[in-house]
Short mmCIF file of C-alpha atoms in Angstrom, two decimals:
data_model
loop_
_atom_site.label_atom_id
_atom_site.label_comp_id
_atom_site.label_asym_id
_atom_site.label_seq_id
_atom_site.Cartn_x
_atom_site.Cartn_y
_atom_site.Cartn_z
CA MET A 508 73.62 39.32 201.81
CA HIS A 509 77.27 38.50 201.98
CA ILE A 510 77.85 39.43 198.27
CA TYR A 511 75.95 42.69 198.57
CA SER A 512 78.05 43.63 201.56
CA ARG A 513 81.18 43.19 199.58
CA ILE A 514 79.84 45.29 196.68
CA ARG A 515 78.94 48.09 199.07
CA CYS A 516 82.45 47.98 200.46
CA LEU A 517 84.10 48.11 197.00
CA LEU A 518 81.80 50.78 195.49
CA PRO A 519 83.54 53.77 197.09
CA LEU A 520 86.87 52.44 195.92
CA LEU A 521 85.61 52.06 192.32
CA LEU A 522 84.22 55.58 192.35
CA CYS A 523 87.54 56.96 193.56
CA LEU A 524 89.42 55.14 190.80
CA ALA A 525 87.01 56.46 188.16
CA ALA A 526 87.43 60.01 189.44
CA LEU A 527 91.20 59.67 189.34
CA CYS A 528 91.09 58.40 185.71
CA LEU A 529 88.90 61.32 184.60
CA SER A 530 91.21 63.80 186.33
CA ALA A 531 94.31 62.29 184.69
CA SER A 532 92.66 62.38 181.24
CA SER A 533 91.73 66.06 181.72
CA GLU A 534 95.27 66.99 182.73
CA ALA A 535 96.69 65.13 179.73
CA ARG A 536 94.42 67.07 177.37
CA LYS A 537 95.52 70.36 178.92
CA LYS A 538 99.18 69.51 178.38
CA GLU A 539 98.72 68.65 174.66
CA PRO A 540 100.14 71.45 172.45
CA LYS A 541 97.55 73.49 170.55
CA LYS A 542 97.57 72.98 166.80
CA GLU A 543 98.09 76.23 164.87
CA PRO A 544 96.15 76.78 161.64
CA ALA A 545 98.08 76.13 158.43
CA ARG A 546 99.75 79.22 156.92
CA ILE A 547 100.24 79.99 153.21
CA ARG A 548 103.67 81.39 152.46
CA ILE A 549 104.11 83.71 149.45
CA SER A 550 107.65 84.28 148.24
CA VAL A 551 108.19 87.66 146.46
CA SER A 552 111.52 88.90 145.11
CA LEU A 553 112.00 92.50 146.20
CA SER A 554 114.29 93.08 143.22
CA ASP A 555 111.67 91.87 140.72
CA LEU A 556 109.03 93.96 142.47
CA ALA A 557 111.20 97.09 142.29
CA ASP A 558 111.89 96.52 138.55
CA SER A 559 108.17 96.08 137.89
CA VAL A 560 107.29 99.29 139.75
CA ALA A 561 110.05 101.21 137.95
CA ALA A 562 108.89 99.99 134.51
CA TYR A 563 105.31 100.97 135.26
CA GLY A 564 106.47 104.39 136.48
CA ALA A 565 108.52 104.97 133.31
CA GLU A 566 105.54 104.10 131.11
CA CYS A 567 103.29 106.48 133.05
CA GLU A 568 105.92 109.24 132.78
CA LYS A 569 106.20 108.74 129.01
CA GLU A 570 102.43 109.00 128.56
CA LEU A 571 102.36 112.09 130.77
CA TYR A 572 105.03 113.97 128.78
CA GLU A 573 103.50 112.98 125.43
CA GLY A 574 100.19 114.35 126.62
CA LEU A 575 101.81 117.53 127.89
CA GLU A 576 103.64 118.07 124.59
CA LEU A 577 100.38 117.97 122.64
CA GLU A 578 98.65 120.21 125.17
CA ILE A 579 101.44 122.82 125.02
CA LEU A 580 101.36 122.86 121.20
CA GLU A 581 97.59 123.33 121.17
CA LEU A 582 97.81 126.07 123.82
CA SER A 583 100.52 127.98 121.93
CA SER A 584 98.55 128.05 118.67
CA ALA A 585 95.31 128.84 120.53
CA LEU A 586 97.02 131.74 122.30
CA VAL A 587 98.20 133.27 119.03
CA ALA A 588 94.69 132.96 117.57
CA LYS A 589 93.15 134.51 120.69
CA ILE A 590 95.51 137.50 120.63
CA ASP A 591 94.70 138.06 116.96
CA SER A 592 90.96 137.92 117.62
CA ILE A 593 90.93 140.60 120.35
CA SER A 594 93.55 143.02 119.05
CA ALA A 595 95.07 144.53 115.95
CA PHE A 596 98.29 142.63 116.56
CA ALA A 597 97.88 140.44 113.47
CA ARG A 598 97.68 143.52 111.22
CA LEU A 599 100.45 145.53 112.90
CA ARG A 600 103.18 142.98 113.61
CA PRO A 601 105.88 142.40 111.01
CA ARG A 602 105.14 139.32 108.95
CA THR A 603 108.62 137.96 109.64
CA TYR A 604 107.27 137.22 113.13
CA LEU A 605 105.11 134.52 111.58
CA GLY A 606 108.19 133.06 109.90
CA GLU A 607 109.93 132.80 113.26
CA LEU A 608 106.81 131.31 114.81
CA ALA A 609 106.48 128.75 112.01
CA VAL A 610 110.06 127.57 112.54
CA SER A 611 109.61 127.49 116.30
CA LEU A 612 106.47 125.35 116.01
CA ALA A 613 108.13 123.11 113.42
CA ARG A 614 111.11 122.46 115.72
CA GLU A 615 108.75 121.03 118.34
CA HIS A 616 108.14 118.08 115.99
CA LEU A 617 111.79 117.16 115.36
CA GLY A 618 112.24 113.40 115.38
CA LYS A 619 108.62 112.51 114.67
CA PRO A 620 108.28 109.73 112.08
CA TYR A 621 107.49 110.04 108.39
CA ARG A 622 104.38 108.41 106.99
CA TRP A 623 103.01 108.84 103.50
CA ALA A 624 99.74 110.84 103.39
CA ALA A 625 99.94 111.66 107.13
CA ASP A 626 99.32 115.25 108.20
CA GLY A 627 100.02 115.17 111.95
CA PRO A 628 100.26 115.69 114.71
CA ASP A 629 102.23 112.48 115.41
CA GLN A 630 103.27 111.49 111.87
CA PHE A 631 103.79 113.51 108.69
CA ASP A 632 104.65 113.38 105.06
CA CYS A 633 106.49 116.43 103.64
CA SER A 634 103.52 118.47 102.40
CA GLY A 635 101.35 117.37 105.31
CA PHE A 636 104.00 118.78 107.64
CA THR A 637 104.25 122.19 105.93
CA ARG A 638 100.46 122.53 105.74
CA TYR A 639 100.08 121.54 109.40
CA ILE A 640 102.63 124.14 110.56
CA TYR A 641 101.20 126.90 108.38
CA ARG A 642 97.71 126.23 109.68
CA GLN A 643 99.07 126.76 113.21
CA ILE A 644 100.01 130.31 112.23
CA GLY A 645 96.74 131.00 110.47
CA ILE A 646 97.78 130.45 106.83
CA ASP A 647 95.92 127.88 104.73
CA ILE A 648 97.89 126.31 101.88
CA PRO A 649 97.12 123.38 99.56
CA ARG A 650 97.66 119.82 100.79
CA HIS A 651 100.10 118.59 98.10
CA SER A 652 103.60 119.90 97.44
CA GLY A 653 103.01 120.48 93.72
CA GLU A 654 99.98 122.66 94.44
CA GLN A 655 101.84 124.46 97.23
CA TYR A 656 104.51 125.43 94.70
CA ARG A 657 102.11 126.41 91.92
CA GLN A 658 99.92 128.66 94.09
CA GLY A 659 102.63 130.51 96.04
CA PRO A 660 104.63 133.57 94.92
CA HIS A 661 107.90 132.13 93.61
CA ILE A 662 111.43 132.88 94.82
CA GLU A 663 114.07 131.64 92.43
CA VAL A 664 117.30 132.83 94.10
CA PRO A 665 118.29 131.08 97.38
CA THR A 666 119.76 134.25 98.87
CA ASP A 667 116.34 135.94 98.58
CA LEU A 668 114.79 133.36 100.91
CA ARG A 669 114.02 134.12 104.52
CA GLU A 670 112.90 132.29 107.64
CA GLY A 671 109.53 130.56 107.23
CA ASP A 672 109.51 130.43 103.40
CA LEU A 673 108.72 127.13 101.71
CA VAL A 674 111.40 125.47 99.57
CA PHE A 675 110.79 122.81 96.92
CA PHE A 676 112.86 120.01 95.44
CA GLY A 677 112.51 117.71 92.46
CA THR A 678 111.90 113.95 92.45
CA ARG A 679 114.50 111.24 91.91
CA ARG A 680 113.46 111.02 88.26
CA SER A 681 113.23 114.72 87.42
CA TRP A 682 114.39 117.86 89.19
CA ARG A 683 111.71 119.81 87.28
CA SER A 684 108.82 117.92 88.91
CA VAL A 685 108.08 118.93 92.54
CA GLY A 686 108.45 116.00 94.88
CA HIS A 687 109.49 117.44 98.23
CA VAL A 688 108.95 120.55 100.36
CA GLY A 689 110.33 122.04 103.58
CA ILE A 690 110.38 125.24 105.65
CA VAL A 691 113.41 127.56 105.64
CA VAL A 692 115.12 127.77 109.05
CA ALA A 693 118.03 130.11 108.21
CA VAL A 694 119.86 131.52 105.18
CA ASP A 695 123.62 131.93 104.75
CA ARG A 696 123.66 134.72 102.17
CA GLU A 697 127.44 134.77 101.81
CA ARG A 698 127.61 131.09 100.86
CA GLY A 699 124.23 131.02 99.10
CA ILE A 700 122.90 128.07 101.05
CA PHE A 701 120.07 127.60 103.51
CA SER A 702 118.90 125.16 106.17
CA PHE A 703 115.35 123.86 106.20
CA ILE A 704 113.15 121.65 108.37
CA HIS A 705 111.14 118.94 106.65
CA ALA A 706 109.51 115.52 107.03
CA SER A 707 111.99 113.20 105.34
CA SER A 708 111.09 109.67 104.28
CA SER A 709 114.54 108.56 105.43
CA GLY A 710 114.66 110.22 108.86
CA GLY A 711 111.35 111.76 109.87
CA VAL A 712 111.17 115.42 110.81
CA ARG A 713 114.72 116.83 110.68
CA ILE A 714 116.81 119.81 109.59
CA SER A 715 118.94 119.57 106.43
CA LEU A 716 121.21 121.85 104.39
CA SER A 717 120.54 122.82 100.79
CA ASN A 718 124.10 121.88 99.77
CA GLU A 719 123.73 118.23 100.78
CA ASP A 720 124.30 115.88 97.85
CA TYR A 721 120.67 114.83 97.53
CA PHE A 722 119.23 118.37 97.58
CA VAL A 723 121.87 120.50 95.84
CA THR A 724 120.92 119.31 92.33
CA ARG A 725 117.18 119.07 92.99
CA PHE A 726 116.38 122.58 94.27
CA ILE A 727 113.53 124.07 92.25
CA GLY A 728 112.76 127.27 94.15
CA GLY A 729 110.86 128.76 97.04
CA CYS A 730 107.47 130.28 97.77
CA ARG A 731 106.55 133.08 100.16
CA TYR A 732 103.10 132.69 101.65
CA ILE A 733 104.15 134.86 104.62
CA ARG A 734 104.03 138.29 103.01
CA ASP A 735 105.13 141.72 104.18
#
């Protein structure tokens, strides 16, 4: 009985100590700092990002303007055809109008590259270029320069040429054999020379003068498919 008395006396004390330990442990857990979840850091250079956005924008702008250029060309030729189909304009207008239109349409292709056997709209050889432009104004001519010369009404004297006429030049081997063709842009009748637009193997679509060294000795003559 003596031992049990002592245990009963100590039991409240033990319970108090246990309660104090639990309370201290709880407070300690509350004071521990909360662990934040790990974060992934991504480092991006604003300068590189700006350059990337600018390059993408420039590419989109280039594609947009190339598309618009083709659309405008198609619309201009379609408009001429539409006017002709619903009116007598094609029969009444002076044929020199078609010469001006041919040159105007040809100028839109300045700078486009030369490619053998190409007939547009992005690349041309010389006869493919003249045929492409003439088809835009409603005139069908042969595909090759030799045939274009043989089938057209000939013009031998340079001062008789006018805007829109075709002009022909010989090859490197023979000035008598047709090897190149262009479209007359303007004629200087006092000096007896003319400018013409053509698809050149050395520079793509460009304008040249008949008195340039390469052409002055190779001129064969002209043809007038655009008649009065």
